[in-house]
Amino acid sequence: MTRLKEEDIACIAWQLKEYDHELQKKTGHSLAEIAAHAVGLQTKAAHASLLGRIAVIPVTSGQGIISGFSRTVAGILDHLGVNTFVTAASDVGGFAEAIERGTETIFLADDDRFIAVNLKLRVYSDNSDSTGKGYAAALDYMTGGLKDKSVLVLGAGPVGRSAALSIIGFGGEVHIYDKSERASSTLSQLILDSSGRKIYVEHDLTRALEEHRRIIVACPEAGFITNNYLHADSYVAAPGVPLGIHPAALNTIWPRLIHDPLQLGVATMCYDLLNSIISEGGKER
Ligand code: 2YC
């Protein structure tokens, strides 16, 4: 999993309105609507404020705190209308502070996992899983619907796996390419076993890029997708950091490219927890 750098996230918190407008232009929907779509919720029914107060806890383990990370996560949640704060203390002290201040939902990340936990329902949402869902939902909206359409997923890791399952959920046909053939075939078998649906393993990246117009770039390779693979009807949803689109190709694909280092994943984590709360609420009746 790529570890974000301070410069990757420095501007996010104060550009969220612009980012949201950009998403609306590209997909016809807001960040909240895409995140709700990713988890099968109608935004009308689910307002993020149902999550109560949220605490983001800085974590110093491993390579330590990324300056601005917790503040940026809190900014994204605030943008969604959730009352959020970053704990003054990190780690265990931050956890105690979150409990003392009556929060029900906690966001925290170490070098390996980024999760959001709802203490009341004892459920959690994982960033990789949510990021895959969020990007598949954005591609579904941006292309006018993935039903009966083929989608090339680059990268068979946790994000690519989650995106592939979501694309199947939207009725799409998944073609997977990973530089490790073993990773592709393992994912293909997992999906066949879990959903009975076949996905197509691509063995040649060049051919796959030439043949596909809807692409999820869920691998951490910079700039390998050049202009000759992008066409007027190409649509790219790229959760991978660094961005797989070659800088010289950015201008042409920009109106049909979704890419951010944190926003869609965090928003989908929020709606994923909301989904649990709403379905739990339904059970309580
Ligand atoms: O500031 C902190 O609390 C750090 N412990 C945060 C470390 C996040 C490491 N993970 C990443 O940089 C990203 C995730 C946001 C998703 C994938 N990699």
PDB file of C-alpha atoms and ligand atoms in Angstrom:
ATOM      1  CA  MET A   1       0.000   0.000   0.000  1.00  0.00           C
ATOM      2  CA  THR A   2       1.485   3.370  -0.965  1.00  0.00           C
ATOM      3  CA  ARG A   3       2.268   5.615   2.005  1.00  0.00           C
ATOM      4  CA  LEU A   4       1.038   9.127   1.224  1.00  0.00           C
ATOM      5  CA  LYS A   5       3.477  12.003   1.450  1.00  0.00           C
ATOM      6  CA  GLU A   6       2.717  15.386   3.072  1.00  0.00           C
ATOM      7  CA  GLU A   7       2.803  17.064  -0.350  1.00  0.00           C
ATOM      8  CA  ASP A   8       0.217  14.599  -1.728  1.00  0.00           C
ATOM      9  CA  ILE A   9      -2.411  15.868   0.734  1.00  0.00           C
ATOM     10  CA  ALA A  10      -1.318  19.428   1.597  1.00  0.00           C
ATOM     11  CA  CYS A  11      -4.017  21.213  -0.457  1.00  0.00           C
ATOM     12  CA  ILE A  12      -6.972  18.822  -0.089  1.00  0.00           C
ATOM     13  CA  ALA A  13      -8.697  20.289   2.980  1.00  0.00           C
ATOM     14  CA  TRP A  14      -9.048  23.822   1.541  1.00  0.00           C
ATOM     15  CA  GLN A  15      -9.948  22.736  -2.003  1.00  0.00           C
ATOM     16  CA  LEU A  16     -12.835  20.391  -1.165  1.00  0.00           C
ATOM     17  CA  LYS A  17     -15.534  22.665  -2.628  1.00  0.00           C
ATOM     18  CA  GLU A  18     -13.646  22.879  -5.941  1.00  0.00           C
ATOM     19  CA  TYR A  19     -13.024  19.133  -5.859  1.00  0.00           C
ATOM     20  CA  ASP A  20     -16.703  18.454  -5.297  1.00  0.00           C
ATOM     21  CA  HIS A  21     -17.658  20.749  -8.224  1.00  0.00           C
ATOM     22  CA  GLU A  22     -15.141  18.891 -10.394  1.00  0.00           C
ATOM     23  CA  LEU A  23     -16.745  15.550  -9.432  1.00  0.00           C
ATOM     24  CA  GLN A  24     -20.199  16.954 -10.260  1.00  0.00           C
ATOM     25  CA  LYS A  25     -18.982  18.060 -13.698  1.00  0.00           C
ATOM     26  CA  LYS A  26     -17.331  14.700 -14.442  1.00  0.00           C
ATOM     27  CA  THR A  27     -19.887  12.312 -12.940  1.00  0.00           C
ATOM     28  CA  GLY A  28     -23.068  14.351 -12.512  1.00  0.00           C
ATOM     29  CA  HIS A  29     -22.929  13.610  -8.787  1.00  0.00           C
ATOM     30  CA  SER A  30     -21.367  14.956  -5.596  1.00  0.00           C
ATOM     31  CA  LEU A  31     -18.766  13.264  -3.395  1.00  0.00           C
ATOM     32  CA  ALA A  32     -21.527  12.291  -0.916  1.00  0.00           C
ATOM     33  CA  GLU A  33     -23.760  10.889  -3.702  1.00  0.00           C
ATOM     34  CA  ILE A  34     -20.903   8.818  -5.143  1.00  0.00           C
ATOM     35  CA  ALA A  35     -19.983   7.470  -1.674  1.00  0.00           C
ATOM     36  CA  ALA A  36     -23.636   6.609  -1.008  1.00  0.00           C
ATOM     37  CA  HIS A  37     -23.881   4.930  -4.445  1.00  0.00           C
ATOM     38  CA  ALA A  38     -20.740   2.937  -3.618  1.00  0.00           C
ATOM     39  CA  VAL A  39     -22.465   1.273  -0.672  1.00  0.00           C
ATOM     40  CA  GLY A  40     -25.973   1.103  -2.163  1.00  0.00           C
ATOM     41  CA  LEU A  41     -27.492   3.923  -0.074  1.00  0.00           C
ATOM     42  CA  GLN A  42     -29.830   6.706  -1.225  1.00  0.00           C
ATOM     43  CA  THR A  43     -28.318   9.982   0.023  1.00  0.00           C
ATOM     44  CA  LYS A  44     -31.788  11.202   0.958  1.00  0.00           C
ATOM     45  CA  ALA A  45     -32.118   8.437   3.553  1.00  0.00           C
ATOM     46  CA  ALA A  46     -28.606   8.751   4.909  1.00  0.00           C
ATOM     47  CA  HIS A  47     -27.104  11.951   6.194  1.00  0.00           C
ATOM     48  CA  ALA A  48     -23.565  11.635   7.510  1.00  0.00           C
ATOM     49  CA  SER A  49     -24.623  13.379  10.746  1.00  0.00           C
ATOM     50  CA  LEU A  50     -26.218  10.044  11.768  1.00  0.00           C
ATOM     51  CA  LEU A  51     -22.674   9.007  12.654  1.00  0.00           C
ATOM     52  CA  GLY A  52     -22.637  11.397  15.618  1.00  0.00           C
ATOM     53  CA  ARG A  53     -19.327  12.981  16.507  1.00  0.00           C
ATOM     54  CA  ILE A  54     -16.217  11.590  14.824  1.00  0.00           C
ATOM     55  CA  ALA A  55     -12.661  11.595  16.199  1.00  0.00           C
ATOM     56  CA  VAL A  56      -9.598  11.223  13.998  1.00  0.00           C
ATOM     57  CA  ILE A  57      -6.658   9.878  16.019  1.00  0.00           C
ATOM     58  CA  PRO A  58      -3.067  10.466  14.834  1.00  0.00           C
ATOM     59  CA  VAL A  59      -1.009   7.253  15.088  1.00  0.00           C
ATOM     60  CA  THR A  60       2.770   7.394  15.610  1.00  0.00           C
ATOM     61  CA  SER A  61       3.604   3.695  15.013  1.00  0.00           C
ATOM     62  CA  GLY A  62       5.900   2.556  12.207  1.00  0.00           C
ATOM     63  CA  GLN A  63       7.000   5.449   9.981  1.00  0.00           C
ATOM     64  CA  GLY A  64       4.967   7.769  12.173  1.00  0.00           C
ATOM     65  CA  ILE A  65       2.597  10.634  11.630  1.00  0.00           C
ATOM     66  CA  ILE A  66       2.119  12.139   8.145  1.00  0.00           C
ATOM     67  CA  SER A  67       1.852  15.883   8.690  1.00  0.00           C
ATOM     68  CA  GLY A  68      -1.642  17.003   7.716  1.00  0.00           C
ATOM     69  CA  PHE A  69      -3.088  13.485   7.344  1.00  0.00           C
ATOM     70  CA  SER A  70      -5.486  13.575  10.334  1.00  0.00           C
ATOM     71  CA  ARG A  71      -6.477  17.192   9.648  1.00  0.00           C
ATOM     72  CA  THR A  72      -7.220  16.303   6.012  1.00  0.00           C
ATOM     73  CA  VAL A  73      -9.341  13.273   6.941  1.00  0.00           C
ATOM     74  CA  ALA A  74     -11.257  15.497   9.400  1.00  0.00           C
ATOM     75  CA  GLY A  75     -11.680  18.149   6.697  1.00  0.00           C
ATOM     76  CA  ILE A  76     -13.221  15.639   4.282  1.00  0.00           C
ATOM     77  CA  LEU A  77     -15.656  14.429   6.967  1.00  0.00           C
ATOM     78  CA  ASP A  78     -16.537  18.026   7.895  1.00  0.00           C
ATOM     79  CA  HIS A  79     -17.215  18.681   4.198  1.00  0.00           C
ATOM     80  CA  LEU A  80     -19.725  15.780   4.322  1.00  0.00           C
ATOM     81  CA  GLY A  81     -21.493  17.462   7.250  1.00  0.00           C
ATOM     82  CA  VAL A  82     -20.130  15.349  10.080  1.00  0.00           C
ATOM     83  CA  ASN A  83     -19.029  16.945  13.349  1.00  0.00           C
ATOM     84  CA  THR A  84     -15.363  15.855  13.415  1.00  0.00           C
ATOM     85  CA  PHE A  85     -12.265  16.676  15.478  1.00  0.00           C
ATOM     86  CA  VAL A  86      -8.635  15.530  15.604  1.00  0.00           C
ATOM     87  CA  THR A  87      -7.610  14.363  19.080  1.00  0.00           C
ATOM     88  CA  ALA A  88      -4.906  16.469  20.768  1.00  0.00           C
ATOM     89  CA  ALA A  89      -3.108  13.307  21.847  1.00  0.00           C
ATOM     90  CA  SER A  90      -1.998  10.541  19.488  1.00  0.00           C
ATOM     91  CA  ASP A  91      -2.299   6.764  19.881  1.00  0.00           C
ATOM     92  CA  VAL A  92      -3.730   5.500  23.204  1.00  0.00           C
ATOM     93  CA  GLY A  93      -4.100   9.005  24.656  1.00  0.00           C
ATOM     94  CA  GLY A  94      -6.084   9.988  21.576  1.00  0.00           C
ATOM     95  CA  PHE A  95      -8.288   6.946  21.982  1.00  0.00           C
ATOM     96  CA  ALA A  96      -9.010   7.872  25.635  1.00  0.00           C
ATOM     97  CA  GLU A  97      -9.757  11.469  24.598  1.00  0.00           C
ATOM     98  CA  ALA A  98     -12.170  10.251  21.912  1.00  0.00           C
ATOM     99  CA  ILE A  99     -14.055   8.171  24.498  1.00  0.00           C
ATOM    100  CA  GLU A 100     -14.029  10.991  27.079  1.00  0.00           C
ATOM    101  CA  ARG A 101     -15.530  13.340  24.454  1.00  0.00           C
ATOM    102  CA  GLY A 102     -18.352  10.891  23.718  1.00  0.00           C
ATOM    103  CA  THR A 103     -17.459  10.010  20.128  1.00  0.00           C
ATOM    104  CA  GLU A 104     -19.017   6.923  18.601  1.00  0.00           C
ATOM    105  CA  THR A 105     -16.881   6.788  15.456  1.00  0.00           C
ATOM    106  CA  ILE A 106     -13.090   6.834  15.258  1.00  0.00           C
ATOM    107  CA  PHE A 107     -10.851   7.088  12.156  1.00  0.00           C
ATOM    108  CA  LEU A 108      -7.210   5.984  12.534  1.00  0.00           C
ATOM    109  CA  ALA A 109      -4.399   4.714  10.320  1.00  0.00           C
ATOM    110  CA  ASP A 110      -1.039   3.062  10.791  1.00  0.00           C
ATOM    111  CA  ASP A 111       1.363   2.086   7.983  1.00  0.00           C
ATOM    112  CA  ASP A 112      -0.642  -1.016   7.077  1.00  0.00           C
ATOM    113  CA  ARG A 113      -4.320  -0.282   7.663  1.00  0.00           C
ATOM    114  CA  PHE A 114      -6.618   2.760   7.656  1.00  0.00           C
ATOM    115  CA  ILE A 115      -9.969   2.014   9.306  1.00  0.00           C
ATOM    116  CA  ALA A 116     -13.080   3.756  10.660  1.00  0.00           C
ATOM    117  CA  VAL A 117     -14.670   2.085  13.688  1.00  0.00           C
ATOM    118  CA  ASN A 118     -18.195   2.625  14.980  1.00  0.00           C
ATOM    119  CA  LEU A 119     -18.001   1.738  18.686  1.00  0.00           C
ATOM    120  CA  LYS A 120     -21.761   1.519  19.158  1.00  0.00           C
ATOM    121  CA  LEU A 121     -22.341  -1.158  16.528  1.00  0.00           C
ATOM    122  CA  ARG A 122     -18.844  -2.648  16.831  1.00  0.00           C
ATOM    123  CA  VAL A 123     -18.406  -2.434  13.044  1.00  0.00           C
ATOM    124  CA  TYR A 124     -15.554  -0.993  11.017  1.00  0.00           C
ATOM    125  CA  SER A 125     -14.864   0.153   7.477  1.00  0.00           C
ATOM    126  CA  ASP A 126     -11.523  -0.426   5.727  1.00  0.00           C
ATOM    127  CA  ASN A 127     -10.020   2.267   3.484  1.00  0.00           C
ATOM    128  CA  SER A 128      -8.792  -0.107   0.738  1.00  0.00           C
ATOM    129  CA  ASP A 129     -12.180  -1.821   0.497  1.00  0.00           C
ATOM    130  CA  SER A 130     -14.030   1.508   0.523  1.00  0.00           C
ATOM    131  CA  THR A 131     -11.659   3.090  -1.998  1.00  0.00           C
ATOM    132  CA  GLY A 132     -12.292   0.272  -4.487  1.00  0.00           C
ATOM    133  CA  LYS A 133     -16.063   0.661  -4.038  1.00  0.00           C
ATOM    134  CA  GLY A 134     -15.915   4.458  -4.290  1.00  0.00           C
ATOM    135  CA  TYR A 135     -13.934   4.444  -7.533  1.00  0.00           C
ATOM    136  CA  ALA A 136     -16.166   1.796  -9.122  1.00  0.00           C
ATOM    137  CA  ALA A 137     -19.215   3.902  -8.186  1.00  0.00           C
ATOM    138  CA  ALA A 138     -17.604   7.043  -9.652  1.00  0.00           C
ATOM    139  CA  LEU A 139     -16.869   5.162 -12.902  1.00  0.00           C
ATOM    140  CA  ASP A 140     -20.441   3.833 -12.979  1.00  0.00           C
ATOM    141  CA  TYR A 141     -21.815   7.378 -12.724  1.00  0.00           C
ATOM    142  CA  MET A 142     -19.205   8.938 -15.038  1.00  0.00           C
ATOM    143  CA  THR A 143     -19.883   6.433 -17.862  1.00  0.00           C
ATOM    144  CA  GLY A 144     -23.663   6.434 -17.512  1.00  0.00           C
ATOM    145  CA  GLY A 145     -23.686   2.895 -16.078  1.00  0.00           C
ATOM    146  CA  LEU A 146     -21.366  -0.137 -16.180  1.00  0.00           C
ATOM    147  CA  LYS A 147     -24.162  -2.698 -16.754  1.00  0.00           C
ATOM    148  CA  ASP A 148     -23.108  -5.082 -19.563  1.00  0.00           C
ATOM    149  CA  LYS A 149     -19.932  -3.050 -20.103  1.00  0.00           C
ATOM    150  CA  SER A 150     -16.375  -4.393 -19.811  1.00  0.00           C
ATOM    151  CA  VAL A 151     -13.981  -2.702 -17.372  1.00  0.00           C
ATOM    152  CA  LEU A 152     -10.225  -3.196 -17.184  1.00  0.00           C
ATOM    153  CA  VAL A 153      -8.966  -3.314 -13.580  1.00  0.00           C
ATOM    154  CA  LEU A 154      -5.191  -2.762 -13.300  1.00  0.00           C
ATOM    155  CA  GLY A 155      -3.907  -4.181 -10.019  1.00  0.00           C
ATOM    156  CA  ALA A 156      -5.264  -7.240  -8.153  1.00  0.00           C
ATOM    157  CA  GLY A 157      -4.488  -5.923  -4.659  1.00  0.00           C
ATOM    158  CA  PRO A 158      -7.089  -5.006  -1.998  1.00  0.00           C
ATOM    159  CA  VAL A 159      -8.313  -1.894  -3.869  1.00  0.00           C
ATOM    160  CA  GLY A 160      -8.487  -3.645  -7.258  1.00  0.00           C
ATOM    161  CA  ARG A 161     -10.245  -6.624  -5.690  1.00  0.00           C
ATOM    162  CA  SER A 162     -12.863  -4.384  -4.069  1.00  0.00           C
ATOM    163  CA  ALA A 163     -13.367  -2.428  -7.302  1.00  0.00           C
ATOM    164  CA  ALA A 164     -13.759  -5.678  -9.285  1.00  0.00           C
ATOM    165  CA  LEU A 165     -16.468  -6.955  -6.923  1.00  0.00           C
ATOM    166  CA  SER A 166     -18.289  -3.601  -7.119  1.00  0.00           C
ATOM    167  CA  ILE A 167     -18.130  -3.552 -10.929  1.00  0.00           C
ATOM    168  CA  ILE A 168     -19.734  -7.005 -10.920  1.00  0.00           C
ATOM    169  CA  GLY A 169     -22.344  -5.585  -8.544  1.00  0.00           C
ATOM    170  CA  PHE A 170     -23.065  -2.865 -11.131  1.00  0.00           C
ATOM    171  CA  GLY A 171     -23.531  -5.577 -13.782  1.00  0.00           C
ATOM    172  CA  GLY A 172     -20.203  -4.986 -15.500  1.00  0.00           C
ATOM    173  CA  GLU A 173     -17.711  -7.491 -16.916  1.00  0.00           C
ATOM    174  CA  VAL A 174     -14.292  -7.402 -15.209  1.00  0.00           C
ATOM    175  CA  HIS A 175     -10.984  -7.866 -17.028  1.00  0.00           C
ATOM    176  CA  ILE A 176      -8.082  -7.977 -14.564  1.00  0.00           C
ATOM    177  CA  TYR A 177      -4.406  -7.335 -15.250  1.00  0.00           C
ATOM    178  CA  ASP A 178      -1.684  -7.529 -12.617  1.00  0.00           C
ATOM    179  CA  LYS A 179       2.058  -7.789 -13.296  1.00  0.00           C
ATOM    180  CA  SER A 180       1.847 -10.916 -11.143  1.00  0.00           C
ATOM    181  CA  GLU A 181      -0.172 -13.508 -13.112  1.00  0.00           C
ATOM    182  CA  ARG A 182      -0.636 -15.378  -9.843  1.00  0.00           C
ATOM    183  CA  ALA A 183      -2.342 -12.358  -8.243  1.00  0.00           C
ATOM    184  CA  SER A 184      -4.716 -12.073 -11.215  1.00  0.00           C
ATOM    185  CA  SER A 185      -5.646 -15.751 -11.214  1.00  0.00           C
ATOM    186  CA  THR A 186      -6.076 -15.787  -7.414  1.00  0.00           C
ATOM    187  CA  LEU A 187      -8.491 -12.845  -7.660  1.00  0.00           C
ATOM    188  CA  SER A 188     -10.293 -14.481 -10.563  1.00  0.00           C
ATOM    189  CA  GLN A 189     -10.766 -17.677  -8.529  1.00  0.00           C
ATOM    190  CA  LEU A 190     -11.873 -15.709  -5.411  1.00  0.00           C
ATOM    191  CA  ILE A 191     -14.544 -13.889  -7.411  1.00  0.00           C
ATOM    192  CA  LEU A 192     -15.708 -17.093  -9.101  1.00  0.00           C
ATOM    193  CA  ASP A 193     -15.989 -18.813  -5.682  1.00  0.00           C
ATOM    194  CA  SER A 194     -17.708 -15.854  -3.968  1.00  0.00           C
ATOM    195  CA  SER A 195     -20.061 -14.657  -6.719  1.00  0.00           C
ATOM    196  CA  GLY A 196     -20.103 -17.435  -9.323  1.00  0.00           C
ATOM    197  CA  ARG A 197     -19.108 -14.754 -11.822  1.00  0.00           C
ATOM    198  CA  LYS A 198     -16.212 -15.268 -14.216  1.00  0.00           C
ATOM    199  CA  ILE A 199     -13.677 -12.476 -14.675  1.00  0.00           C
ATOM    200  CA  TYR A 200     -11.206 -12.360 -17.560  1.00  0.00           C
ATOM    201  CA  VAL A 201      -7.480 -12.413 -16.812  1.00  0.00           C
ATOM    202  CA  GLU A 202      -5.500 -10.184 -19.185  1.00  0.00           C
ATOM    203  CA  HIS A 203      -1.936 -11.360 -19.844  1.00  0.00           C
ATOM    204  CA  ASP A 204      -0.679  -8.500 -22.016  1.00  0.00           C
ATOM    205  CA  LEU A 205      -0.855  -4.955 -20.600  1.00  0.00           C
ATOM    206  CA  THR A 206      -0.349  -3.217 -23.947  1.00  0.00           C
ATOM    207  CA  ARG A 207      -3.127  -5.184 -25.607  1.00  0.00           C
ATOM    208  CA  ALA A 208      -5.433  -4.685 -22.611  1.00  0.00           C
ATOM    209  CA  LEU A 209      -4.874  -0.916 -22.649  1.00  0.00           C
ATOM    210  CA  GLU A 210      -5.484  -0.832 -26.423  1.00  0.00           C
ATOM    211  CA  GLU A 211      -8.745  -2.779 -26.112  1.00  0.00           C
ATOM    212  CA  HIS A 212     -10.393  -1.148 -23.100  1.00  0.00           C
ATOM    213  CA  ARG A 213     -12.123   2.231 -22.752  1.00  0.00           C
ATOM    214  CA  ARG A 214     -13.188   1.956 -19.104  1.00  0.00           C
ATOM    215  CA  ILE A 215     -10.183   1.520 -16.782  1.00  0.00           C
ATOM    216  CA  ILE A 216      -9.693   1.343 -13.018  1.00  0.00           C
ATOM    217  CA  VAL A 217      -6.013   2.053 -12.235  1.00  0.00           C
ATOM    218  CA  ALA A 218      -5.524   0.420  -8.826  1.00  0.00           C
ATOM    219  CA  CYS A 219      -1.741  -0.027  -8.969  1.00  0.00           C
ATOM    220  CA  PRO A 220       0.997   2.266  -7.603  1.00  0.00           C
ATOM    221  CA  GLU A 221       2.910   2.809 -10.883  1.00  0.00           C
ATOM    222  CA  ALA A 222       3.512   6.381 -12.059  1.00  0.00           C
ATOM    223  CA  GLY A 223       2.800   7.571 -15.572  1.00  0.00           C
ATOM    224  CA  PHE A 224       2.667   4.312 -17.564  1.00  0.00           C
ATOM    225  CA  ILE A 225      -0.591   5.124 -19.399  1.00  0.00           C
ATOM    226  CA  THR A 226       0.417   7.346 -22.315  1.00  0.00           C
ATOM    227  CA  ASN A 227      -1.770   9.233 -24.792  1.00  0.00           C
ATOM    228  CA  ASN A 228      -1.796   6.484 -27.401  1.00  0.00           C
ATOM    229  CA  TYR A 229      -3.872   4.311 -25.037  1.00  0.00           C
ATOM    230  CA  LEU A 230      -6.429   7.073 -24.354  1.00  0.00           C
ATOM    231  CA  HIS A 231      -9.310   7.916 -26.709  1.00  0.00           C
ATOM    232  CA  ALA A 232     -12.308  10.280 -26.805  1.00  0.00           C
ATOM    233  CA  ASP A 233     -14.414   7.509 -25.254  1.00  0.00           C
ATOM    234  CA  SER A 234     -11.855   6.508 -22.596  1.00  0.00           C
ATOM    235  CA  TYR A 235     -12.869   6.841 -18.947  1.00  0.00           C
ATOM    236  CA  VAL A 236     -10.336   6.349 -16.130  1.00  0.00           C
ATOM    237  CA  ALA A 237     -10.940   6.006 -12.382  1.00  0.00           C
ATOM    238  CA  ALA A 238      -7.512   5.949 -10.726  1.00  0.00           C
ATOM    239  CA  PRO A 239      -7.279   5.307  -6.962  1.00  0.00           C
ATOM    240  CA  GLY A 240      -3.623   4.350  -7.357  1.00  0.00           C
ATOM    241  CA  VAL A 241      -0.990   6.738  -5.942  1.00  0.00           C
ATOM    242  CA  PRO A 242       1.180   7.812  -7.727  1.00  0.00           C
ATOM    243  CA  LEU A 243      -1.153   8.442 -10.698  1.00  0.00           C
ATOM    244  CA  GLY A 244      -0.759   5.968 -13.576  1.00  0.00           C
ATOM    245  CA  ILE A 245      -1.605   8.533 -16.290  1.00  0.00           C
ATOM    246  CA  HIS A 246       1.468   9.982 -18.042  1.00  0.00           C
ATOM    247  CA  PRO A 247       1.697  13.770 -17.357  1.00  0.00           C
ATOM    248  CA  ALA A 248       1.659  14.483 -21.121  1.00  0.00           C
ATOM    249  CA  ALA A 249      -1.702  12.674 -21.373  1.00  0.00           C
ATOM    250  CA  LEU A 250      -3.379  14.481 -18.454  1.00  0.00           C
ATOM    251  CA  ASN A 251      -4.841  17.326 -20.476  1.00  0.00           C
ATOM    252  CA  THR A 252      -6.808  15.134 -22.870  1.00  0.00           C
ATOM    253  CA  ILE A 253      -8.161  12.675 -20.321  1.00  0.00           C
ATOM    254  CA  TRP A 254      -8.781  15.229 -17.518  1.00  0.00           C
ATOM    255  CA  PRO A 255     -12.597  15.622 -18.068  1.00  0.00           C
ATOM    256  CA  ARG A 256     -12.929  11.823 -17.920  1.00  0.00           C
ATOM    257  CA  LEU A 257     -10.411  11.096 -15.132  1.00  0.00           C
ATOM    258  CA  ILE A 258     -11.239  10.574 -11.455  1.00  0.00           C
ATOM    259  CA  HIS A 259      -8.197  10.658  -9.161  1.00  0.00           C
ATOM    260  CA  ASP A 260      -7.602  11.770  -5.583  1.00  0.00           C
ATOM    261  CA  PRO A 261      -5.303  10.524  -2.807  1.00  0.00           C
ATOM    262  CA  LEU A 262      -7.916  10.391   0.009  1.00  0.00           C
ATOM    263  CA  GLN A 263     -11.295  12.052  -0.639  1.00  0.00           C
ATOM    264  CA  LEU A 264     -13.326   9.267  -2.307  1.00  0.00           C
ATOM    265  CA  GLY A 265     -11.964   6.566   0.006  1.00  0.00           C
ATOM    266  CA  VAL A 266     -12.694   8.529   3.214  1.00  0.00           C
ATOM    267  CA  ALA A 267     -16.170   9.553   2.006  1.00  0.00           C
ATOM    268  CA  THR A 268     -17.011   5.939   1.173  1.00  0.00           C
ATOM    269  CA  MET A 269     -15.745   4.742   4.582  1.00  0.00           C
ATOM    270  CA  CYS A 270     -18.177   7.247   6.115  1.00  0.00           C
ATOM    271  CA  TYR A 271     -21.148   5.992   4.048  1.00  0.00           C
ATOM    272  CA  ASP A 272     -20.118   2.371   4.595  1.00  0.00           C
ATOM    273  CA  LEU A 273     -20.526   2.904   8.363  1.00  0.00           C
ATOM    274  CA  LEU A 274     -23.762   4.821   7.754  1.00  0.00           C
ATOM    275  CA  ASN A 275     -25.035   1.838   5.819  1.00  0.00           C
ATOM    276  CA  SER A 276     -24.372  -0.423   8.825  1.00  0.00           C
ATOM    277  CA  ILE A 277     -26.124   2.011  11.165  1.00  0.00           C
ATOM    278  CA  ILE A 278     -29.170   2.315   8.923  1.00  0.00           C
ATOM    279  CA  SER A 279     -29.505  -1.421   8.333  1.00  0.00           C
ATOM    280  CA  GLU A 280     -28.932  -2.040  12.081  1.00  0.00           C
ATOM    281  CA  GLY A 281     -31.603   0.580  12.819  1.00  0.00           C
ATOM    282  CA  GLY A 282     -33.930  -1.370  10.516  1.00  0.00           C
ATOM    283  CA  LYS A 283     -33.246  -4.545  12.503  1.00  0.00           C
ATOM    284  CA  GLU A 284     -33.977  -2.820  15.844  1.00  0.00           C
ATOM    285  CA  ARG A 285     -37.640  -2.214  14.808  1.00  0.00           C
TER     286      ARG A 285
HETATM  287  O1  2YC B   1      -0.587  10.458  10.524  1.00  0.00           O
HETATM  288  C1  2YC B   1      -0.856   9.303  10.881  1.00  0.00           C
HETATM  289  O2  2YC B   1      -1.657   9.009  11.799  1.00  0.00           O
HETATM  290  C2  2YC B   1      -0.180   8.162  10.139  1.00  0.00           C
HETATM  291  N1  2YC B   1      -0.055   6.975  11.014  1.00  0.00           N
HETATM  292  C3  2YC B   1      -1.012   7.839   8.892  1.00  0.00           C
HETATM  293  C4  2YC B   1      -0.346   6.773   8.024  1.00  0.00           C
HETATM  294  C5  2YC B   1      -1.184   6.491   6.786  1.00  0.00           C
HETATM  295  C6  2YC B   1      -0.483   5.460   5.915  1.00  0.00           C
HETATM  296  N2  2YC B   1      -1.344   5.111   4.769  1.00  0.00           N
HETATM  297  C7  2YC B   1      -1.333   5.886   3.683  1.00  0.00           C
HETATM  298  O3  2YC B   1      -0.560   6.770   3.499  1.00  0.00           O
HETATM  299  C8  2YC B   1      -2.389   5.604   2.630  1.00  0.00           C
HETATM  300  C9  2YC B   1      -3.776   5.425   3.171  1.00  0.00           C
HETATM  301  C10 2YC B   1      -4.427   6.702   3.425  1.00  0.00           C
HETATM  302  C11 2YC B   1      -4.441   4.604   2.121  1.00  0.00           C
HETATM  303  C12 2YC B   1      -3.316   3.990   1.489  1.00  0.00           C
HETATM  304  N3  2YC B   1      -2.190   4.518   1.868  1.00  0.00           N
END
